[in-house]
């Protein structure tokens, strides 16, 4: 992976680990952003669920859609699960957003923002988070965390 996990919050580490585990359990040949979204939406604590709710989305519906997307992925029995190109791009985009927000650690909200940005660039197919755009996520983030920055591995 292009980034140092030591610069990720604990919730980000948990989400990435859960995404990798989900891909392995489903025999998917690579970890994708849909695995990450599903993992984020399974975190009972943290900032993602409050953000999803503030944007007027139903977390269970969004998680179910992510699960359906994962279920439609190819399977490869006997091989190693690898990091996919889209997954790597998601992490790179999230790290850029981290820097833009002047945060010290890569947090789950950066992953969510990167997922929304990737959604807006998708051609064909449905968007992971409906019609939600970056401005809506940033507005919800402002309501949830205010002007606080992510300055530790455990800000949530």
PDB file of C-alpha atoms in Angstrom:
ATOM      1  CA  UNK A   1       0.000   0.000   0.000  1.00  0.00           C
ATOM      2  CA  UNK A   2       1.259   3.447  -0.803  1.00  0.00           C
ATOM      3  CA  UNK A   3       0.722   4.884   2.653  1.00  0.00           C
ATOM      4  CA  UNK A   4       2.124   4.158   6.072  1.00  0.00           C
ATOM      5  CA  UNK A   5      -0.577   2.609   8.312  1.00  0.00           C
ATOM      6  CA  UNK A   6       1.123   4.334  11.248  1.00  0.00           C
ATOM      7  CA  UNK A   7      -0.309   7.581   9.853  1.00  0.00           C
ATOM      8  CA  UNK A   8      -3.859   6.178   9.887  1.00  0.00           C
ATOM      9  CA  UNK A   9      -6.303   6.518  12.751  1.00  0.00           C
ATOM     10  CA  UNK A  10      -7.201   3.332  14.588  1.00  0.00           C
ATOM     11  CA  UNK A  11     -10.663   3.340  12.965  1.00  0.00           C
ATOM     12  CA  UNK A  12      -9.055   3.630   9.531  1.00  0.00           C
ATOM     13  CA  UNK A  13      -6.740   0.725  10.334  1.00  0.00           C
ATOM     14  CA  UNK A  14      -9.757  -1.310  11.492  1.00  0.00           C
ATOM     15  CA  UNK A  15     -11.752  -0.463   8.355  1.00  0.00           C
ATOM     16  CA  UNK A  16      -8.914  -1.317   5.970  1.00  0.00           C
ATOM     17  CA  UNK A  17      -8.240  -4.560   7.840  1.00  0.00           C
ATOM     18  CA  UNK A  18     -11.942  -5.460   7.744  1.00  0.00           C
ATOM     19  CA  UNK A  19     -12.110  -4.666   4.010  1.00  0.00           C
ATOM     20  CA  UNK A  20      -9.131  -6.930   3.333  1.00  0.00           C
ATOM     21  CA  UNK A  21     -10.648  -9.679   5.477  1.00  0.00           C
ATOM     22  CA  UNK A  22     -14.004  -9.387   3.675  1.00  0.00           C
ATOM     23  CA  UNK A  23     -12.279  -9.734   0.302  1.00  0.00           C
ATOM     24  CA  UNK A  24     -10.402 -12.831   1.506  1.00  0.00           C
ATOM     25  CA  UNK A  25     -13.537 -14.413   2.993  1.00  0.00           C
ATOM     26  CA  UNK A  26     -15.441 -13.894  -0.255  1.00  0.00           C
ATOM     27  CA  UNK A  27     -12.502 -15.159  -2.341  1.00  0.00           C
ATOM     28  CA  UNK A  28     -12.370 -11.868  -4.234  1.00  0.00           C
ATOM     29  CA  UNK A  29      -9.091 -11.511  -6.117  1.00  0.00           C
ATOM     30  CA  UNK A  30      -8.679  -7.902  -4.984  1.00  0.00           C
ATOM     31  CA  UNK A  31      -9.799  -5.449  -2.322  1.00  0.00           C
ATOM     32  CA  UNK A  32     -12.062  -2.738  -3.748  1.00  0.00           C
ATOM     33  CA  UNK A  33     -13.620   0.536  -2.559  1.00  0.00           C
ATOM     34  CA  UNK A  34     -16.894  -1.370  -2.061  1.00  0.00           C
ATOM     35  CA  UNK A  35     -15.155  -3.557   0.530  1.00  0.00           C
ATOM     36  CA  UNK A  36     -13.976  -0.372   2.258  1.00  0.00           C
ATOM     37  CA  UNK A  37     -17.442   1.210   2.237  1.00  0.00           C
ATOM     38  CA  UNK A  38     -18.971  -1.936   3.702  1.00  0.00           C
ATOM     39  CA  UNK A  39     -16.315  -1.981   6.426  1.00  0.00           C
ATOM     40  CA  UNK A  40     -16.852   1.703   7.248  1.00  0.00           C
ATOM     41  CA  UNK A  41     -20.585   1.153   7.582  1.00  0.00           C
ATOM     42  CA  UNK A  42     -20.040  -1.753   9.967  1.00  0.00           C
ATOM     43  CA  UNK A  43     -18.166   0.418  12.461  1.00  0.00           C
ATOM     44  CA  UNK A  44     -20.594   1.089  15.289  1.00  0.00           C
ATOM     45  CA  UNK A  45     -18.438   3.892  16.655  1.00  0.00           C
ATOM     46  CA  UNK A  46     -16.685   6.604  14.744  1.00  0.00           C
ATOM     47  CA  UNK A  47     -17.707   9.421  12.472  1.00  0.00           C
ATOM     48  CA  UNK A  48     -18.979   7.662   9.323  1.00  0.00           C
ATOM     49  CA  UNK A  49     -22.421   6.572  10.550  1.00  0.00           C
ATOM     50  CA  UNK A  50     -23.271  10.031  11.951  1.00  0.00           C
ATOM     51  CA  UNK A  51     -22.107  11.591   8.658  1.00  0.00           C
ATOM     52  CA  UNK A  52     -24.220   9.189   6.595  1.00  0.00           C
ATOM     53  CA  UNK A  53     -27.276   9.970   8.724  1.00  0.00           C
ATOM     54  CA  UNK A  54     -26.681  13.741   8.568  1.00  0.00           C
ATOM     55  CA  UNK A  55     -26.658  13.518   4.789  1.00  0.00           C
ATOM     56  CA  UNK A  56     -30.101  11.930   4.907  1.00  0.00           C
ATOM     57  CA  UNK A  57     -28.991   8.440   3.924  1.00  0.00           C
ATOM     58  CA  UNK A  58     -29.964   5.173   5.564  1.00  0.00           C
ATOM     59  CA  UNK A  59     -26.722   3.437   6.618  1.00  0.00           C
ATOM     60  CA  UNK A  60     -28.281  -0.025   6.314  1.00  0.00           C
ATOM     61  CA  UNK A  61     -29.431   0.640   2.739  1.00  0.00           C
ATOM     62  CA  UNK A  62     -26.020   1.996   1.750  1.00  0.00           C
ATOM     63  CA  UNK A  63     -24.289  -0.979   3.400  1.00  0.00           C
ATOM     64  CA  UNK A  64     -26.637  -3.418   1.647  1.00  0.00           C
ATOM     65  CA  UNK A  65     -25.844  -1.788  -1.705  1.00  0.00           C
ATOM     66  CA  UNK A  66     -22.106  -2.091  -0.974  1.00  0.00           C
ATOM     67  CA  UNK A  67     -22.613  -5.742  -0.035  1.00  0.00           C
ATOM     68  CA  UNK A  68     -24.476  -6.362  -3.304  1.00  0.00           C
ATOM     69  CA  UNK A  69     -21.618  -4.764  -5.251  1.00  0.00           C
ATOM     70  CA  UNK A  70     -19.119  -6.993  -3.425  1.00  0.00           C
ATOM     71  CA  UNK A  71     -21.275 -10.078  -4.067  1.00  0.00           C
ATOM     72  CA  UNK A  72     -21.153  -9.296  -7.797  1.00  0.00           C
ATOM     73  CA  UNK A  73     -17.339  -9.216  -7.851  1.00  0.00           C
ATOM     74  CA  UNK A  74     -15.432 -12.113  -9.392  1.00  0.00           C
ATOM     75  CA  UNK A  75     -14.113 -14.864  -7.170  1.00  0.00           C
ATOM     76  CA  UNK A  76     -10.768 -16.598  -7.395  1.00  0.00           C
ATOM     77  CA  UNK A  77     -10.252 -19.645  -5.229  1.00  0.00           C
ATOM     78  CA  UNK A  78      -6.716 -20.588  -4.318  1.00  0.00           C
ATOM     79  CA  UNK A  79      -5.083 -17.253  -5.060  1.00  0.00           C
ATOM     80  CA  UNK A  80      -3.947 -14.393  -2.896  1.00  0.00           C
ATOM     81  CA  UNK A  81      -6.212 -11.406  -2.419  1.00  0.00           C
ATOM     82  CA  UNK A  82      -4.310  -8.369  -3.653  1.00  0.00           C
ATOM     83  CA  UNK A  83      -4.740  -4.643  -3.367  1.00  0.00           C
ATOM     84  CA  UNK A  84      -6.689  -3.422  -6.379  1.00  0.00           C
ATOM     85  CA  UNK A  85      -5.944  -0.319  -8.443  1.00  0.00           C
ATOM     86  CA  UNK A  86      -9.208   1.360  -7.373  1.00  0.00           C
ATOM     87  CA  UNK A  87      -8.399   0.617  -3.730  1.00  0.00           C
ATOM     88  CA  UNK A  88      -4.934   2.159  -4.076  1.00  0.00           C
ATOM     89  CA  UNK A  89      -6.413   5.213  -5.813  1.00  0.00           C
ATOM     90  CA  UNK A  90      -8.948   5.530  -2.987  1.00  0.00           C
ATOM     91  CA  UNK A  91      -6.178   5.583  -0.380  1.00  0.00           C
ATOM     92  CA  UNK A  92      -4.156   8.104  -2.403  1.00  0.00           C
ATOM     93  CA  UNK A  93      -7.211  10.349  -2.806  1.00  0.00           C
ATOM     94  CA  UNK A  94      -8.041  10.052   0.902  1.00  0.00           C
ATOM     95  CA  UNK A  95      -4.485  11.061   1.788  1.00  0.00           C
ATOM     96  CA  UNK A  96      -4.722  14.095  -0.485  1.00  0.00           C
ATOM     97  CA  UNK A  97      -7.975  15.059   1.266  1.00  0.00           C
ATOM     98  CA  UNK A  98      -6.254  14.581   4.637  1.00  0.00           C
ATOM     99  CA  UNK A  99      -3.623  17.091   3.590  1.00  0.00           C
ATOM    100  CA  UNK A 100      -6.259  19.488   2.202  1.00  0.00           C
ATOM    101  CA  UNK A 101      -8.053  19.423   5.569  1.00  0.00           C
ATOM    102  CA  UNK A 102      -4.685  19.890   7.349  1.00  0.00           C
ATOM    103  CA  UNK A 103      -5.159  16.711   9.372  1.00  0.00           C
ATOM    104  CA  UNK A 104      -2.183  14.782  10.695  1.00  0.00           C
ATOM    105  CA  UNK A 105      -3.733  11.306  10.414  1.00  0.00           C
ATOM    106  CA  UNK A 106      -5.772   9.619   7.701  1.00  0.00           C
ATOM    107  CA  UNK A 107      -9.232   9.149   9.163  1.00  0.00           C
ATOM    108  CA  UNK A 108     -12.425   7.413   8.098  1.00  0.00           C
ATOM    109  CA  UNK A 109     -14.000  10.694   6.999  1.00  0.00           C
ATOM    110  CA  UNK A 110     -11.177  11.087   4.467  1.00  0.00           C
ATOM    111  CA  UNK A 111     -12.038   7.634   3.100  1.00  0.00           C
ATOM    112  CA  UNK A 112     -15.724   8.580   2.903  1.00  0.00           C
ATOM    113  CA  UNK A 113     -14.915  11.819   1.075  1.00  0.00           C
ATOM    114  CA  UNK A 114     -12.660   9.935  -1.339  1.00  0.00           C
ATOM    115  CA  UNK A 115     -15.469   7.423  -1.978  1.00  0.00           C
ATOM    116  CA  UNK A 116     -17.874  10.268  -2.777  1.00  0.00           C
ATOM    117  CA  UNK A 117     -15.327  11.891  -5.097  1.00  0.00           C
ATOM    118  CA  UNK A 118     -14.761   8.546  -6.850  1.00  0.00           C
ATOM    119  CA  UNK A 119     -18.536   8.123  -7.143  1.00  0.00           C
ATOM    120  CA  UNK A 120     -18.856  11.428  -8.960  1.00  0.00           C
ATOM    121  CA  UNK A 121     -16.250  10.319 -11.502  1.00  0.00           C
ATOM    122  CA  UNK A 122     -17.883   6.928 -12.173  1.00  0.00           C
ATOM    123  CA  UNK A 123     -19.282   6.445 -15.624  1.00  0.00           C
ATOM    124  CA  UNK A 124     -22.166   4.031 -15.917  1.00  0.00           C
ATOM    125  CA  UNK A 125     -23.516   1.986 -13.064  1.00  0.00           C
ATOM    126  CA  UNK A 126     -24.977   3.284  -9.875  1.00  0.00           C
ATOM    127  CA  UNK A 127     -23.200   5.492  -7.405  1.00  0.00           C
ATOM    128  CA  UNK A 128     -22.281   4.019  -4.041  1.00  0.00           C
ATOM    129  CA  UNK A 129     -23.738   6.919  -2.084  1.00  0.00           C
ATOM    130  CA  UNK A 130     -26.568   8.053  -4.339  1.00  0.00           C
ATOM    131  CA  UNK A 131     -26.524  11.697  -5.267  1.00  0.00           C
ATOM    132  CA  UNK A 132     -24.403  12.797  -2.310  1.00  0.00           C
ATOM    133  CA  UNK A 133     -21.622  15.149  -3.317  1.00  0.00           C
ATOM    134  CA  UNK A 134     -18.449  16.432  -1.705  1.00  0.00           C
ATOM    135  CA  UNK A 135     -20.072  19.645  -0.427  1.00  0.00           C
ATOM    136  CA  UNK A 136     -22.722  17.655   1.449  1.00  0.00           C
ATOM    137  CA  UNK A 137     -20.081  15.497   3.110  1.00  0.00           C
ATOM    138  CA  UNK A 138     -18.005  18.534   4.057  1.00  0.00           C
ATOM    139  CA  UNK A 139     -21.084  20.301   5.484  1.00  0.00           C
ATOM    140  CA  UNK A 140     -22.010  17.208   7.509  1.00  0.00           C
ATOM    141  CA  UNK A 141     -18.395  16.887   8.641  1.00  0.00           C
ATOM    142  CA  UNK A 142     -18.404  20.508   9.801  1.00  0.00           C
ATOM    143  CA  UNK A 143     -21.553  19.800  11.853  1.00  0.00           C
ATOM    144  CA  UNK A 144     -20.118  16.624  13.375  1.00  0.00           C
ATOM    145  CA  UNK A 145     -16.521  17.600  14.115  1.00  0.00           C
ATOM    146  CA  UNK A 146     -16.588  21.384  13.908  1.00  0.00           C
ATOM    147  CA  UNK A 147     -13.159  22.914  13.466  1.00  0.00           C
ATOM    148  CA  UNK A 148     -11.349  20.035  15.159  1.00  0.00           C
ATOM    149  CA  UNK A 149      -8.502  18.494  13.233  1.00  0.00           C
ATOM    150  CA  UNK A 150      -7.386  14.870  13.288  1.00  0.00           C
ATOM    151  CA  UNK A 151      -4.212  15.126  15.350  1.00  0.00           C
ATOM    152  CA  UNK A 152      -4.050  11.663  16.924  1.00  0.00           C
ATOM    153  CA  UNK A 153      -4.589   8.039  15.994  1.00  0.00           C
ATOM    154  CA  UNK A 154      -7.718   7.912  18.137  1.00  0.00           C
ATOM    155  CA  UNK A 155      -9.703  11.124  17.489  1.00  0.00           C
ATOM    156  CA  UNK A 156     -13.067   9.401  17.221  1.00  0.00           C
TER     157      UNK A 156
END
